[in-house]
């Protein structure tokens, strides 16, 4: 089992920056992919960014060029650096991890979410 705890959300003005953190514990060595989803009121949950155990990253079009996902393996922590924030980035952000349960099956674990609000 993997437990995930997000932090770093808050209120920021348009154009500002925030860094979200996701601390993992448990069977961390089995994780192959981690990432961030977000969900705004009345909208579908959206995949924002992912990072593999090898360091390969992918971003949604809405995040490309403004957000950076990274991992600190020594701290078992994943980060999402968000720059040039826009009001449309306002959402609850959820971290997740994908891990091997069997050689042919993954489990997905979720954090509790952290609120990001971009407003003047």
Tab-separated table of C-alpha atoms in Angstrom:
chain	number	residue	atom	x	y	z
A	1	UNK	CA	0.000	0.000	0.000
A	2	UNK	CA	1.083	3.583	-0.691
A	3	UNK	CA	-0.048	6.610	1.247
A	4	UNK	CA	0.111	10.041	-0.394
A	5	UNK	CA	-0.131	13.411	1.324
A	6	UNK	CA	-0.355	16.640	-0.684
A	7	UNK	CA	0.610	20.087	0.509
A	8	UNK	CA	1.397	23.519	-0.885
A	9	UNK	CA	-1.966	24.660	-2.168
A	10	UNK	CA	-3.370	28.057	-1.406
A	11	UNK	CA	-4.482	31.398	-2.779
A	12	UNK	CA	-2.311	33.173	-5.336
A	13	UNK	CA	-2.788	36.104	-7.706
A	14	UNK	CA	-2.804	35.636	-11.483
A	15	UNK	CA	0.753	35.400	-12.749
A	16	UNK	CA	1.995	34.050	-9.447
A	17	UNK	CA	3.540	30.705	-8.571
A	18	UNK	CA	2.917	27.773	-6.270
A	19	UNK	CA	4.758	24.538	-5.631
A	20	UNK	CA	2.725	21.503	-4.689
A	21	UNK	CA	4.300	18.585	-2.852
A	22	UNK	CA	3.202	14.973	-2.585
A	23	UNK	CA	4.928	12.836	0.027
A	24	UNK	CA	4.718	9.073	-0.451
A	25	UNK	CA	5.084	6.328	2.122
A	26	UNK	CA	4.542	2.589	2.187
A	27	UNK	CA	5.636	0.348	-0.683
A	28	UNK	CA	7.254	3.250	-2.488
A	29	UNK	CA	9.775	1.091	-4.339
A	30	UNK	CA	6.982	-0.435	-6.429
A	31	UNK	CA	5.837	2.906	-7.892
A	32	UNK	CA	6.511	3.343	-11.599
A	33	UNK	CA	4.429	6.451	-12.393
A	34	UNK	CA	3.320	9.424	-10.328
A	35	UNK	CA	1.341	12.446	-11.384
A	36	UNK	CA	-1.229	15.117	-10.728
A	37	UNK	CA	-4.894	15.443	-11.597
A	38	UNK	CA	-7.056	18.459	-10.985
A	39	UNK	CA	-10.784	19.039	-10.829
A	40	UNK	CA	-12.567	22.367	-10.913
A	41	UNK	CA	-16.196	22.775	-9.823
A	42	UNK	CA	-18.546	21.581	-12.544
A	43	UNK	CA	-15.729	20.216	-14.693
A	44	UNK	CA	-14.289	16.783	-15.357
A	45	UNK	CA	-11.142	15.633	-13.639
A	46	UNK	CA	-8.139	16.471	-15.815
A	47	UNK	CA	-4.720	14.851	-15.924
A	48	UNK	CA	-2.173	17.632	-15.524
A	49	UNK	CA	1.237	15.954	-15.543
A	50	UNK	CA	2.986	12.621	-15.031
A	51	UNK	CA	6.506	11.471	-14.289
A	52	UNK	CA	7.880	7.946	-14.551
A	53	UNK	CA	10.454	6.246	-12.373
A	54	UNK	CA	12.937	6.932	-15.162
A	55	UNK	CA	12.192	10.648	-15.122
A	56	UNK	CA	10.107	10.897	-18.289
A	57	UNK	CA	7.533	13.676	-18.016
A	58	UNK	CA	4.302	14.466	-19.825
A	59	UNK	CA	2.029	17.482	-19.554
A	60	UNK	CA	-1.454	18.473	-20.522
A	61	UNK	CA	-1.615	21.207	-23.144
A	62	UNK	CA	-2.963	23.568	-20.505
A	63	UNK	CA	0.118	22.997	-18.332
A	64	UNK	CA	2.834	22.788	-20.970
A	65	UNK	CA	5.397	25.545	-20.618
A	66	UNK	CA	4.119	26.748	-17.249
A	67	UNK	CA	4.207	23.695	-14.976
A	68	UNK	CA	7.115	21.420	-14.097
A	69	UNK	CA	6.763	18.020	-12.450
A	70	UNK	CA	9.715	16.502	-10.612
A	71	UNK	CA	10.670	13.865	-8.043
A	72	UNK	CA	13.080	13.757	-5.131
A	73	UNK	CA	13.675	10.073	-4.557
A	74	UNK	CA	15.673	10.649	-1.382
A	75	UNK	CA	12.625	12.294	0.193
A	76	UNK	CA	10.025	10.097	-1.545
A	77	UNK	CA	8.360	13.306	-2.658
A	78	UNK	CA	6.927	14.537	-5.947
A	79	UNK	CA	6.528	18.203	-6.806
A	80	UNK	CA	4.500	20.294	-9.202
A	81	UNK	CA	5.965	23.739	-9.768
A	82	UNK	CA	3.263	25.990	-11.185
A	83	UNK	CA	4.245	29.324	-12.708
A	84	UNK	CA	2.299	32.011	-14.553
A	85	UNK	CA	-0.877	30.840	-12.887
A	86	UNK	CA	-4.218	31.718	-14.424
A	87	UNK	CA	-7.709	31.817	-12.920
A	88	UNK	CA	-8.589	28.745	-14.966
A	89	UNK	CA	-5.957	26.806	-13.003
A	90	UNK	CA	-8.211	27.035	-9.952
A	91	UNK	CA	-9.060	23.492	-8.874
A	92	UNK	CA	-8.473	20.802	-6.316
A	93	UNK	CA	-5.208	19.103	-7.215
A	94	UNK	CA	-4.766	15.394	-6.483
A	95	UNK	CA	-1.534	13.459	-6.607
A	96	UNK	CA	-1.568	9.797	-7.553
A	97	UNK	CA	0.840	6.922	-7.896
A	98	UNK	CA	0.724	3.759	-9.959
A	99	UNK	CA	2.458	0.698	-8.586
A	100	UNK	CA	2.876	-2.935	-9.427
A	101	UNK	CA	0.606	-5.229	-7.426
A	102	UNK	CA	1.278	-8.325	-9.560
A	103	UNK	CA	3.415	-8.683	-12.695
A	104	UNK	CA	0.272	-7.862	-14.728
A	105	UNK	CA	-1.703	-5.528	-12.495
A	106	UNK	CA	-1.307	-2.026	-11.126
A	107	UNK	CA	-2.853	-0.297	-8.157
A	108	UNK	CA	-3.538	3.427	-8.197
A	109	UNK	CA	-3.307	5.365	-4.943
A	110	UNK	CA	-4.610	8.871	-4.386
A	111	UNK	CA	-3.879	11.752	-2.098
A	112	UNK	CA	-6.611	13.704	-0.363
A	113	UNK	CA	-6.303	16.765	-2.599
A	114	UNK	CA	-5.131	20.319	-2.064
A	115	UNK	CA	-7.003	23.452	-3.123
A	116	UNK	CA	-5.377	25.903	-5.526
A	117	UNK	CA	-7.173	29.202	-6.042
A	118	UNK	CA	-5.930	31.799	-8.531
A	119	UNK	CA	-7.699	35.104	-8.070
A	120	UNK	CA	-6.967	38.798	-7.841
